[in-house]
Amino acid sequence: MKIYRAKNYEDMSRKAANILSAQIILKPDCVLGLATGSTPIGAYEKLVEWYQKGDLDFSEVTTVNLDEYKGMDRENEQSYYHFMQDHLFGHVNISAESTHLPDGLAADSAQECARYDSLIRDLGGIDLQLLGLGHNGHIGFNEPGEAFEKGVHCVDLTESTIEANKRFFASADEVPKQAYTMGIQTIMQARKILVVVCGEEKADMVAKVFCGEVTPAVPGSILQMHRDVILVGDEAALSKIPE
Ligand code: F6R
């Protein structure tokens, strides 16, 4: 695992965006696995800036997002579809057909999971998967549990995730209770993984995930078993990881 220590959020965002753009430059028709949440927003801003300067071209890139709320219309401002339009897709030259997220409104959950799984397989897998880290150690919406979930599946969100995500909604009651997410196996099959973390409140979990026991009780800990993980964090988030 490579660890890049950033001075602050801005520096973390630039370092992460550099890694994402290196992937696009080295393989223009790459498949990027993308994440939502507050941590990657600064990196997306950098990618948009570099695209606008003429340094990046998304015309051959394909993206697959980690997750989407179940029951959420993509036009809803809180949908992850909307988030991706706002922060990246709406500002770069990527075609709508090349961007993929689970369909929150799919009538049949099992069918939707199978569709998304085979879509990723048909694309030839993910070249670079971007991940944030939940306060409870989740990656995607793989919540702490008894076993590492395999492929794309539908999950019940934990109270702590609902609590953490309520900042985006009028109240906790409005946070959807279920979501579609890539499974641990889907994520682990990505050829390269980039994890971004920021802030002191993540420091204990970052240490548990990357230096603690590998256990489904801390879903992100499985990343210790992946052979090509890059962790980019600010000083506060990495403060409990030994130098
Ligand atoms: C987002 C996702 C989540 C977030 C995690 C961290 O697509 O799958 O796992 O990455 O909840 O969120 P932030 O960055 O808001 O702390």
XYZ file of N, CA and C and ligand atoms in Angstrom:
745
model
N 0.843 -1.200 0.000
C 0.000 0.000 0.000
C 0.880 1.253 0.000
N 0.490 2.229 -0.799
C 1.216 3.504 -0.787
C 0.373 4.503 0.002
N 1.061 5.289 0.831
C 0.331 6.313 1.591
C 0.873 7.680 1.205
N -0.002 8.574 0.801
C 0.399 9.955 0.532
C -0.187 10.833 1.627
N 0.714 11.504 2.345
C 0.278 12.387 3.420
C 0.110 13.795 2.867
N -1.089 14.308 2.965
C -1.356 15.653 2.441
C -1.430 16.630 3.603
N -1.107 17.891 3.295
C -1.096 18.906 4.365
C -2.516 19.203 4.847
N -3.442 19.258 3.910
C -4.816 19.652 4.254
C -5.762 19.127 3.171
N -7.035 19.518 3.251
C -8.029 19.000 2.300
C -7.675 19.354 0.858
N -7.228 20.600 0.673
C -6.880 21.074 -0.675
C -5.762 20.220 -1.268
N -4.752 19.979 -0.461
C -3.594 19.187 -0.890
C -4.023 17.730 -1.159
N -4.871 17.187 -0.282
C -5.386 15.824 -0.478
C -6.147 15.735 -1.799
N -6.956 16.751 -2.072
C -7.770 16.748 -3.292
C -6.881 16.796 -4.529
N -5.828 17.618 -4.474
C -4.929 17.744 -5.632
C -4.182 16.432 -5.867
N -3.719 15.823 -4.773
C -2.991 14.552 -4.919
C -3.903 13.466 -5.493
N -5.124 13.407 -4.987
C -6.064 12.390 -5.484
C -6.398 12.649 -6.953
N -6.621 13.916 -7.287
C -6.954 14.250 -8.682
C -5.781 13.935 -9.603
N -4.571 14.113 -9.108
C -3.389 13.769 -9.915
C -3.378 12.283 -10.248
N -3.743 11.465 -9.272
C -3.736 10.009 -9.504
C -4.848 9.631 -10.496
N -6.026 10.238 -10.318
C -7.124 9.967 -11.256
C -6.762 10.432 -12.664
N -6.133 11.609 -12.767
C -5.827 12.102 -14.113
C -4.692 11.311 -14.735
N -3.743 10.822 -13.927
C -2.678 9.961 -14.468
C -3.305 8.722 -15.092
N -4.323 8.172 -14.413
C -5.004 6.992 -14.963
C -5.641 7.311 -16.322
N -6.278 8.469 -16.407
C -6.959 8.847 -17.663
C -5.928 9.096 -18.774
N -4.811 9.706 -18.419
C -3.788 9.995 -19.436
C -3.124 8.695 -19.907
N -2.824 7.799 -18.965
C -2.148 6.549 -19.346
C -3.073 5.607 -20.109
N -4.379 5.641 -19.762
C -5.330 4.752 -20.447
C -6.601 5.565 -20.722
N -6.644 6.277 -21.843
C -7.774 7.182 -22.103
C -9.142 6.483 -22.088
N -9.176 5.182 -22.417
C -10.471 4.486 -22.402
C -10.631 3.651 -21.127
N -10.137 4.199 -20.007
C -10.194 3.456 -18.738
C -11.617 3.425 -18.168
N -11.812 2.495 -17.235
C -13.069 2.429 -16.476
C -12.756 2.931 -15.064
N -13.385 4.036 -14.693
C -13.182 4.591 -13.353
C -14.367 4.226 -12.475
N -14.088 3.722 -11.285
C -15.132 3.499 -10.289
C -15.163 4.753 -9.428
N -16.333 5.368 -9.289
C -16.385 6.657 -8.585
C -17.232 6.598 -7.315
N -16.966 7.556 -6.443
C -17.659 7.631 -5.153
C -18.308 8.999 -5.001
N -19.322 9.062 -4.148
C -19.902 10.358 -3.784
C -19.421 10.694 -2.367
N -20.165 11.504 -1.630
C -19.745 11.886 -0.276
C -18.956 13.181 -0.329
N -18.649 13.727 0.853
C -17.980 15.035 0.844
C -16.494 14.947 0.531
N -15.841 13.830 0.859
C -14.384 13.783 0.706
C -13.905 13.978 -0.744
N -14.513 13.316 -1.744
C -13.945 13.463 -3.099
C -14.319 14.754 -3.833
N -15.146 15.602 -3.244
C -15.630 16.782 -3.980
C -14.471 17.649 -4.485
N -13.471 17.879 -3.629
C -12.328 18.722 -4.024
C -11.538 18.107 -5.173
N -11.433 16.781 -5.182
C -10.707 16.116 -6.281
C -11.490 16.275 -7.579
N -12.821 16.148 -7.507
C -13.631 16.346 -8.719
C -13.477 17.789 -9.219
N -13.418 18.743 -8.276
C -13.241 20.148 -8.697
C -11.948 20.319 -9.490
N -10.883 19.666 -9.017
C -9.587 19.759 -9.716
C -9.698 19.149 -11.116
N -10.360 17.984 -11.213
C -10.485 17.337 -12.526
C -11.226 18.258 -13.495
N -12.272 18.913 -12.999
C -13.048 19.834 -13.849
C -12.141 20.995 -14.284
N -11.374 21.504 -13.328
C -10.476 22.634 -13.631
C -9.456 22.229 -14.709
N -8.872 21.055 -14.563
C -7.839 20.623 -15.512
C -8.453 20.310 -16.876
N -9.696 19.796 -16.861
C -10.394 19.580 -18.137
C -10.601 20.936 -18.827
N -11.049 21.929 -18.040
C -11.330 23.246 -18.637
C -10.068 23.908 -19.171
N -8.926 23.576 -18.557
C -7.649 24.117 -19.051
C -7.160 23.362 -20.289
N -7.807 22.285 -20.616
C -7.419 21.500 -21.796
C -6.430 20.390 -21.481
N -6.200 20.126 -20.182
C -5.218 19.105 -19.816
C -5.806 17.697 -19.689
N -7.105 17.574 -19.691
C -7.728 16.249 -19.506
C -8.844 16.047 -20.511
N -8.980 14.810 -20.969
C -10.015 14.487 -21.944
C -10.792 13.269 -21.439
N -12.089 13.434 -21.245
C -12.924 12.340 -20.724
C -13.696 11.621 -21.832
N -13.403 11.942 -23.092
C -14.274 11.456 -24.171
C -14.302 9.935 -24.288
N -13.240 9.262 -23.850
C -13.238 7.795 -23.958
C -13.411 7.101 -22.603
N -13.526 7.902 -21.548
C -13.621 7.329 -20.199
C -15.028 6.770 -19.946
N -15.084 5.658 -19.218
C -16.368 5.116 -18.742
C -16.332 5.142 -17.215
N -17.461 5.453 -16.601
C -17.494 5.459 -15.137
C -18.607 4.552 -14.608
N -18.324 3.945 -13.474
C -19.349 3.186 -12.744
C -19.297 3.669 -11.296
N -20.414 4.107 -10.784
C -20.419 4.573 -9.397
C -20.639 3.420 -8.435
N -20.132 3.631 -7.238
C -20.223 2.618 -6.195
C -21.645 2.288 -5.789
N -22.477 3.328 -5.699
C -23.760 3.106 -5.029
C -24.808 4.147 -5.397
N -26.029 3.857 -4.996
C -27.169 4.772 -5.169
C -28.227 4.391 -4.152
N -28.945 5.387 -3.656
C -30.044 5.112 -2.729
C -31.163 4.369 -3.443
N -31.733 3.375 -2.754
C -32.878 2.671 -3.323
C -34.138 3.527 -3.143
N -34.945 3.576 -4.193
C -36.202 4.325 -4.118
C -36.021 5.791 -4.483
N -34.801 6.165 -4.838
C -34.520 7.581 -5.106
C -34.556 7.845 -6.610
N -35.402 8.784 -7.000
C -35.464 9.225 -8.387
C -34.149 9.926 -8.719
N -33.593 9.670 -9.904
C -32.282 10.289 -10.181
C -32.358 11.804 -10.298
N -33.565 12.332 -10.552
C -33.697 13.802 -10.624
C -33.730 14.439 -9.227
N -33.927 13.621 -8.192
C -33.913 14.143 -6.822
C -32.515 14.687 -6.501
N -32.481 15.870 -5.907
C -31.179 16.513 -5.635
C -30.268 15.693 -4.748
N -30.843 14.802 -3.947
C -30.019 13.999 -3.041
C -29.554 12.688 -3.676
N -29.972 12.443 -4.919
C -29.544 11.186 -5.542
C -28.066 11.281 -5.883
N -27.423 10.135 -5.922
C -26.002 10.131 -6.269
C -25.809 10.462 -7.748
N -26.834 10.153 -8.551
C -26.813 10.566 -9.964
C -26.676 12.089 -10.034
N -27.525 12.762 -9.266
C -27.527 14.226 -9.251
C -26.176 14.757 -8.768
N -25.665 14.143 -7.711
C -24.364 14.539 -7.152
C -23.282 14.473 -8.236
N -23.257 13.379 -8.984
C -22.212 13.197 -9.997
C -22.368 14.206 -11.134
N -23.622 14.513 -11.502
C -23.837 15.543 -12.530
C -23.292 16.877 -12.053
N -23.631 17.193 -10.795
C -23.249 18.488 -10.201
C -21.750 18.659 -10.086
N -21.083 17.591 -9.652
C -19.669 17.734 -9.308
C -18.714 17.334 -10.415
N -19.176 16.520 -11.368
C -18.234 16.091 -12.400
C -18.868 15.992 -13.794
N -19.827 15.103 -13.953
C -20.284 14.771 -15.307
C -20.814 15.978 -16.080
N -21.471 16.885 -15.369
C -22.055 18.047 -16.041
C -21.017 19.054 -16.518
N -19.763 18.850 -16.146
C -18.741 19.868 -16.445
C -17.618 19.368 -17.337
N -17.633 18.093 -17.705
C -16.541 17.548 -18.528
C -17.137 16.859 -19.764
N -16.264 16.498 -20.709
C -16.755 15.924 -21.978
C -16.920 14.407 -21.897
N -17.726 13.983 -20.902
C -18.038 12.555 -20.823
C -19.475 12.394 -21.324
N -19.732 11.370 -22.144
C -21.094 11.237 -22.663
C -21.953 10.526 -21.627
N -23.232 10.858 -21.634
C -24.168 10.295 -20.642
C -24.155 8.765 -20.686
N -24.003 8.205 -21.881
C -24.030 6.730 -22.017
C -22.811 6.075 -21.374
N -21.782 6.860 -21.108
C -20.563 6.274 -20.532
C -20.530 6.368 -19.013
N -21.577 6.937 -18.415
C -21.606 7.056 -16.953
C -22.698 6.130 -16.404
N -22.352 5.374 -15.398
C -23.302 4.373 -14.881
C -23.435 4.450 -13.359
N -24.676 4.323 -12.917
C -24.972 4.185 -11.476
C -26.077 3.148 -11.353
N -26.205 2.508 -10.186
C -27.380 1.650 -10.006
C -28.637 2.503 -10.161
N -29.718 1.876 -10.653
C -30.979 2.588 -10.851
C -31.814 2.484 -9.578
N -31.885 3.582 -8.841
C -32.599 3.590 -7.564
C -34.064 3.214 -7.695
N -34.628 3.408 -8.874
C -36.064 3.158 -9.053
C -36.368 1.812 -9.711
N -35.349 0.984 -9.875
C -35.577 -0.317 -10.522
C -36.693 -1.072 -9.788
N -37.577 -1.707 -10.574
C -38.732 -2.374 -9.962
C -38.300 -3.629 -9.207
N -37.288 -4.300 -9.737
C -36.872 -5.570 -9.150
C -35.424 -5.456 -8.665
N -35.248 -5.469 -7.337
C -33.917 -5.258 -6.748
C -32.913 -6.300 -7.207
N -33.333 -7.565 -7.171
C -32.393 -8.641 -7.512
C -31.924 -8.486 -8.953
N -32.876 -8.135 -9.823
C -32.534 -7.954 -11.236
C -31.574 -6.782 -11.428
N -31.810 -5.717 -10.667
C -30.956 -4.529 -10.780
C -29.526 -4.850 -10.322
N -29.405 -5.617 -9.242
C -28.075 -6.004 -8.756
C -27.360 -6.832 -9.821
N -28.090 -7.779 -10.423
C -27.484 -8.647 -11.442
C -27.088 -7.812 -12.658
N -27.948 -6.858 -13.032
C -27.648 -6.003 -14.199
C -26.358 -5.213 -13.957
N -26.241 -4.623 -12.769
C -25.083 -3.761 -12.496
C -23.796 -4.589 -12.417
N -23.922 -5.773 -11.818
C -22.782 -6.691 -11.753
C -22.289 -7.062 -13.146
N -23.251 -7.421 -14.020
C -22.798 -7.870 -15.347
C -22.339 -6.691 -16.190
N -22.871 -5.524 -15.953
C -22.379 -4.319 -16.646
C -20.887 -4.125 -16.346
N -20.522 -4.214 -15.070
C -19.116 -4.009 -14.674
C -18.242 -5.096 -15.299
N -18.743 -6.324 -15.285
C -17.997 -7.428 -15.900
C -17.817 -7.184 -17.402
N -18.914 -6.778 -18.069
C -18.862 -6.564 -19.524
C -17.927 -5.412 -19.898
N -17.763 -4.478 -18.990
C -16.838 -3.362 -19.260
C -15.381 -3.809 -19.104
N -15.198 -5.031 -18.613
C -13.829 -5.539 -18.437
C -13.279 -5.225 -17.054
N -14.150 -4.857 -16.127
C -13.708 -4.561 -14.759
C -13.274 -3.107 -14.626
N -12.926 -2.759 -13.391
C -12.619 -1.360 -13.053
C -11.100 -1.165 -13.003
N -10.605 -0.157 -13.703
C -9.156 0.110 -13.677
C -8.755 0.794 -12.371
N -9.525 1.796 -11.989
C -9.196 2.544 -10.762
C -10.484 2.846 -10.019
N -10.577 2.381 -8.787
C -11.764 2.616 -7.964
C -11.444 3.648 -6.892
N -12.195 4.729 -6.890
C -12.067 5.757 -5.861
C -13.005 5.420 -4.704
N -12.493 5.517 -3.476
C -13.310 5.210 -2.291
C -13.160 6.287 -1.224
N -14.256 6.580 -0.537
C -14.182 7.312 0.720
C -14.340 6.263 1.820
N -14.248 6.701 3.051
C -14.357 5.754 4.167
C -15.413 6.259 5.148
N -16.386 5.393 5.448
C -17.424 5.790 6.408
C -16.884 5.794 7.836
N -17.585 6.516 8.720
C -17.152 6.588 10.123
C -17.159 5.213 10.786
N -18.006 4.313 10.269
C -18.065 2.957 10.842
C -17.206 1.975 10.036
N -16.369 2.496 9.168
C -15.471 1.626 8.399
C -16.076 1.127 7.099
N -17.281 1.631 6.740
C -17.875 1.125 5.501
C -17.145 1.650 4.267
N -17.193 0.843 3.213
C -16.745 1.290 1.893
C -17.906 1.005 0.946
N -18.186 1.938 0.032
C -19.472 1.868 -0.650
C -20.501 1.897 0.471
N -21.542 1.075 0.367
C -22.474 0.946 1.488
C -22.346 -0.442 2.102
N -21.142 -0.981 2.087
C -20.888 -2.268 2.754
C -20.710 -1.974 4.231
N -21.777 -2.220 4.980
C -21.810 -1.871 6.393
C -21.180 -2.974 7.232
N -20.748 -2.652 8.467
C -20.182 -3.687 9.325
C -21.151 -4.869 9.459
N -20.623 -6.073 9.394
C -21.506 -7.243 9.463
C -20.746 -8.493 9.815
N -21.360 -9.619 9.489
C -20.820 -10.929 9.857
C -19.935 -11.500 8.767
N -20.134 -10.994 7.526
C -19.382 -11.556 6.397
C -19.151 -10.454 5.386
N -18.118 -10.617 4.557
C -17.881 -9.657 3.483
C -18.851 -9.987 2.355
N -19.716 -9.027 2.000
C -20.672 -9.258 0.906
C -19.912 -9.314 -0.413
N -20.411 -10.106 -1.338
C -19.647 -10.310 -2.575
C -19.945 -9.274 -3.663
N -20.986 -9.537 -4.446
C -21.250 -8.665 -5.591
C -22.164 -7.504 -5.232
N -22.725 -6.884 -6.281
C -23.653 -5.765 -6.073
C -24.857 -6.287 -5.291
N -25.277 -5.542 -4.289
C -26.421 -5.977 -3.494
C -27.157 -4.776 -2.919
N -28.319 -5.062 -2.348
C -29.136 -4.014 -1.754
C -28.973 -4.125 -0.240
N -28.683 -3.008 0.425
C -28.422 -3.073 1.871
C -29.390 -2.212 2.669
N -29.579 -2.611 3.919
C -30.246 -1.738 4.881
C -29.161 -0.866 5.486
N -29.342 0.437 5.445
C -28.311 1.327 6.005
C -28.357 1.285 7.530
N -27.188 1.377 8.157
C -27.151 1.348 9.620
C -27.551 2.723 10.169
N -27.911 2.723 11.440
C -28.274 3.987 12.094
C -27.138 4.999 11.964
N -25.879 4.522 12.104
C -24.757 5.470 12.095
C -24.576 6.076 10.708
N -24.859 5.310 9.663
C -24.756 5.864 8.309
C -25.892 6.854 8.052
N -27.095 6.500 8.509
C -28.238 7.415 8.345
C -27.941 8.724 9.078
N -27.377 8.574 10.271
C -27.013 9.747 11.080
C -25.971 10.603 10.337
N -24.945 9.927 9.770
C -23.876 10.672 9.080
C -24.399 11.337 7.808
N -25.374 10.717 7.143
C -25.849 11.253 5.864
C -26.991 12.248 5.996
N -27.520 12.386 7.219
C -28.693 13.253 7.371
C -28.340 14.720 7.113
N -27.017 15.038 7.130
C -26.628 16.421 6.877
C -27.049 16.890 5.482
N -27.293 15.932 4.584
C -27.688 16.293 3.226
C -29.210 16.397 3.075
N -29.953 16.006 4.115
C -31.421 15.974 4.036
C -32.014 16.913 5.082
N -33.322 17.203 4.936
C -33.973 18.088 5.903
C -33.973 17.444 7.294
N -34.098 16.123 7.371
C -34.063 15.434 8.664
C -33.644 13.982 8.450
N -33.302 13.289 9.554
C -32.875 11.882 9.455
C -33.988 11.024 8.858
N -35.271 11.422 9.104
C -36.407 10.654 8.585
C -36.419 10.594 7.067
N -35.833 11.612 6.452
C -35.868 11.657 4.981
C -34.732 10.882 4.322
N -33.759 10.435 5.126
C -32.651 9.669 4.544
C -33.190 8.293 4.146
N -32.979 7.876 2.870
C -33.462 6.547 2.496
C -32.865 5.485 3.421
N -33.601 4.395 3.590
C -33.159 3.363 4.536
C -32.412 2.226 3.834
N -32.445 2.241 2.507
C -31.769 1.172 1.758
C -30.981 1.765 0.601
N -29.997 1.014 0.149
C -29.200 1.485 -1.001
C -28.669 0.286 -1.777
N -28.378 0.536 -3.049
C -27.648 -0.446 -3.851
C -26.175 -0.115 -3.724
N -25.352 -1.139 -3.614
C -23.915 -0.885 -3.536
C -23.110 -1.992 -4.216
N -21.982 -1.615 -4.787
C -21.032 -2.646 -5.201
C -20.671 -3.425 -3.943
N -20.451 -4.719 -4.073
C -20.043 -5.512 -2.916
C -18.534 -5.458 -2.726
N -18.086 -6.085 -1.664
C -16.651 -6.114 -1.368
C -15.883 -6.803 -2.507
N -16.477 -7.867 -3.048
C -15.786 -8.550 -4.144
C -15.673 -7.633 -5.366
N -16.751 -6.925 -5.682
C -16.717 -5.995 -6.828
C -15.583 -4.993 -6.634
N -15.504 -4.437 -5.435
C -14.484 -3.413 -5.151
C -13.088 -4.034 -5.214
N -12.943 -5.210 -4.608
C -11.613 -5.846 -4.548
C -11.116 -6.280 -5.918
N -12.041 -6.446 -6.874
C -11.614 -6.843 -8.222
C -11.097 -5.661 -9.035
N -11.268 -4.438 -8.524
C -10.703 -3.275 -9.233
C -9.184 -3.441 -9.281
N -8.586 -3.042 -10.399
C -7.141 -3.262 -10.529
C -6.336 -2.338 -9.613
N -6.854 -1.170 -9.362
C -6.172 -0.235 -8.463
C -7.249 0.452 -7.623
N -6.939 0.755 -6.376
C -7.914 1.404 -5.491
C -7.288 2.649 -4.879
N -8.024 3.738 -4.922
C -7.571 4.999 -4.335
C -8.547 5.384 -3.225
N -8.035 5.460 -1.998
C -8.900 5.812 -0.863
C -8.560 7.235 -0.425
N -9.582 8.071 -0.282
C -9.356 9.439 0.202
C -9.995 9.604 1.579
N -9.228 10.178 2.500
C -9.750 10.401 3.857
C -9.308 11.770 4.357
N -10.175 12.380 5.130
C -9.886 13.731 5.599
C -10.529 13.959 6.961
N -9.800 14.634 7.843
C -10.385 15.059 9.111
C -10.063 14.133 10.269
N -9.918 14.789 11.430
C -9.537 14.086 12.655
C -10.555 13.006 13.047
N -11.843 13.276 12.744
C -12.876 12.316 13.168
C -12.764 10.975 12.440
N -11.952 10.930 11.380
C -11.756 9.656 10.673
C -10.492 8.921 11.161
N -9.655 9.590 11.984
C -8.327 9.049 12.305
C -8.373 7.653 12.935
N -9.265 7.439 13.920
C -9.329 6.131 14.580
C -9.734 5.053 13.584
N -10.722 5.376 12.741
C -11.201 4.372 11.778
C -10.144 4.094 10.709
N -9.418 5.117 10.287
C -8.354 4.909 9.291
C -7.312 3.936 9.865
N -6.954 4.110 11.132
C -5.965 3.221 11.759
C -6.513 1.794 11.850
N -7.792 1.666 12.226
C -8.410 0.330 12.329
C -8.437 -0.356 10.971
N -8.831 0.410 9.945
C -8.981 -0.155 8.603
C -7.640 -0.608 8.044
N -6.623 0.217 8.198
C -5.364 -0.093 7.513
C -4.319 -0.784 8.393
N -4.492 -0.725 9.723
C -3.492 -1.362 10.589
C -4.114 -2.392 11.527
N -5.432 -2.499 11.545
C -6.081 -3.413 12.490
C -6.353 -4.777 11.877
N -7.175 -5.530 12.599
C -7.540 -6.876 12.147
C -8.432 -6.792 10.892
N -8.230 -7.725 9.972
C -9.102 -7.781 8.790
C -10.370 -8.528 9.187
N -11.483 -7.803 9.242
C -12.724 -8.397 9.733
C -13.926 -7.696 9.090
N -15.006 -8.460 8.811
C -16.200 -7.817 8.250
C -16.846 -6.814 9.211
N -16.418 -6.838 10.479
C -16.920 -5.830 11.422
C -16.363 -4.450 11.059
N -15.255 -4.437 10.304
C -14.657 -3.195 9.787
C -14.478 -3.422 8.271
N -15.541 -3.197 7.487
C -15.514 -3.624 6.089
C -14.285 -3.154 5.297
N -13.846 -1.917 5.533
C -12.706 -1.390 4.775
C -11.405 -2.135 5.052
N -11.355 -2.900 6.152
C -10.108 -3.595 6.509
C -9.701 -4.605 5.439
N -10.652 -5.042 4.621
C -10.353 -5.989 3.544
C -9.352 -5.382 2.548
N -9.285 -4.058 2.529
C -8.372 -3.398 1.571
C -6.911 -3.770 1.845
N -6.627 -4.229 3.078
C -5.255 -4.685 3.385
C -4.864 -5.867 2.502
N -5.863 -6.581 1.965
C -5.593 -7.765 1.147
C -5.455 -7.424 -0.340
N -5.670 -6.171 -0.694
C -5.577 -5.795 -2.119
C -4.136 -5.409 -2.426
N -3.679 -5.803 -3.637
C -2.242 -5.565 -3.857
C -1.912 -4.185 -4.398
N -2.901 -3.365 -4.726
C -2.566 -2.040 -5.253
C -3.508 -0.967 -4.714
N -3.261 -0.605 -3.461
C -4.100 0.421 -2.816
C -3.259 1.666 -2.551
N -3.828 2.808 -2.870
C -3.186 4.083 -2.548
C -4.104 4.798 -1.560
N -3.539 5.214 -0.450
C -4.300 5.971 0.544
C -3.812 7.411 0.525
N -4.718 8.345 0.292
C -4.358 9.764 0.327
C -5.190 10.412 1.425
N -4.510 10.979 2.419
C -5.256 11.593 3.511
C -4.575 12.844 4.007
N -5.349 13.681 4.677
C -4.713 14.854 5.285
C -4.052 14.406 6.595
N -3.249 15.305 7.177
C -2.480 14.947 8.385
C -3.376 14.442 9.497
N -4.533 15.107 9.676
C -5.426 14.739 10.784
C -5.936 13.308 10.615
N -6.382 12.960 9.420
C -6.957 11.618 9.202
C -5.892 10.531 9.303
N -4.636 10.883 8.973
C -3.566 9.870 9.008
C -2.778 9.901 10.308
N -3.227 10.719 11.277
C -2.419 10.954 12.479
C -2.236 9.704 13.322
N -3.090 8.681 13.162
C -2.932 7.478 13.992
C -2.333 6.305 13.215
N -1.867 6.607 11.996
C -1.168 5.578 11.201
C 0.327 5.798 11.417
N 1.071 4.758 11.813
C 2.506 4.961 12.021
C 3.207 5.443 10.752
N 4.238 6.275 10.890
C 4.991 6.814 9.727
C 5.501 5.668 8.868
C -20.127 7.211 -1.341
C -19.890 6.036 -0.518
C -19.561 6.135 0.928
C -18.684 7.323 1.305
C -18.409 7.332 2.814
C -17.592 8.538 3.216
O -20.410 6.846 -2.682
O -19.976 4.957 -1.018
O -18.936 4.937 1.326
O -17.494 7.265 0.594
O -19.610 7.337 3.504
O -18.350 9.698 3.022
P -17.741 11.140 3.259
O -16.717 11.353 2.187
O -18.910 12.070 3.093
O -17.149 11.147 4.627
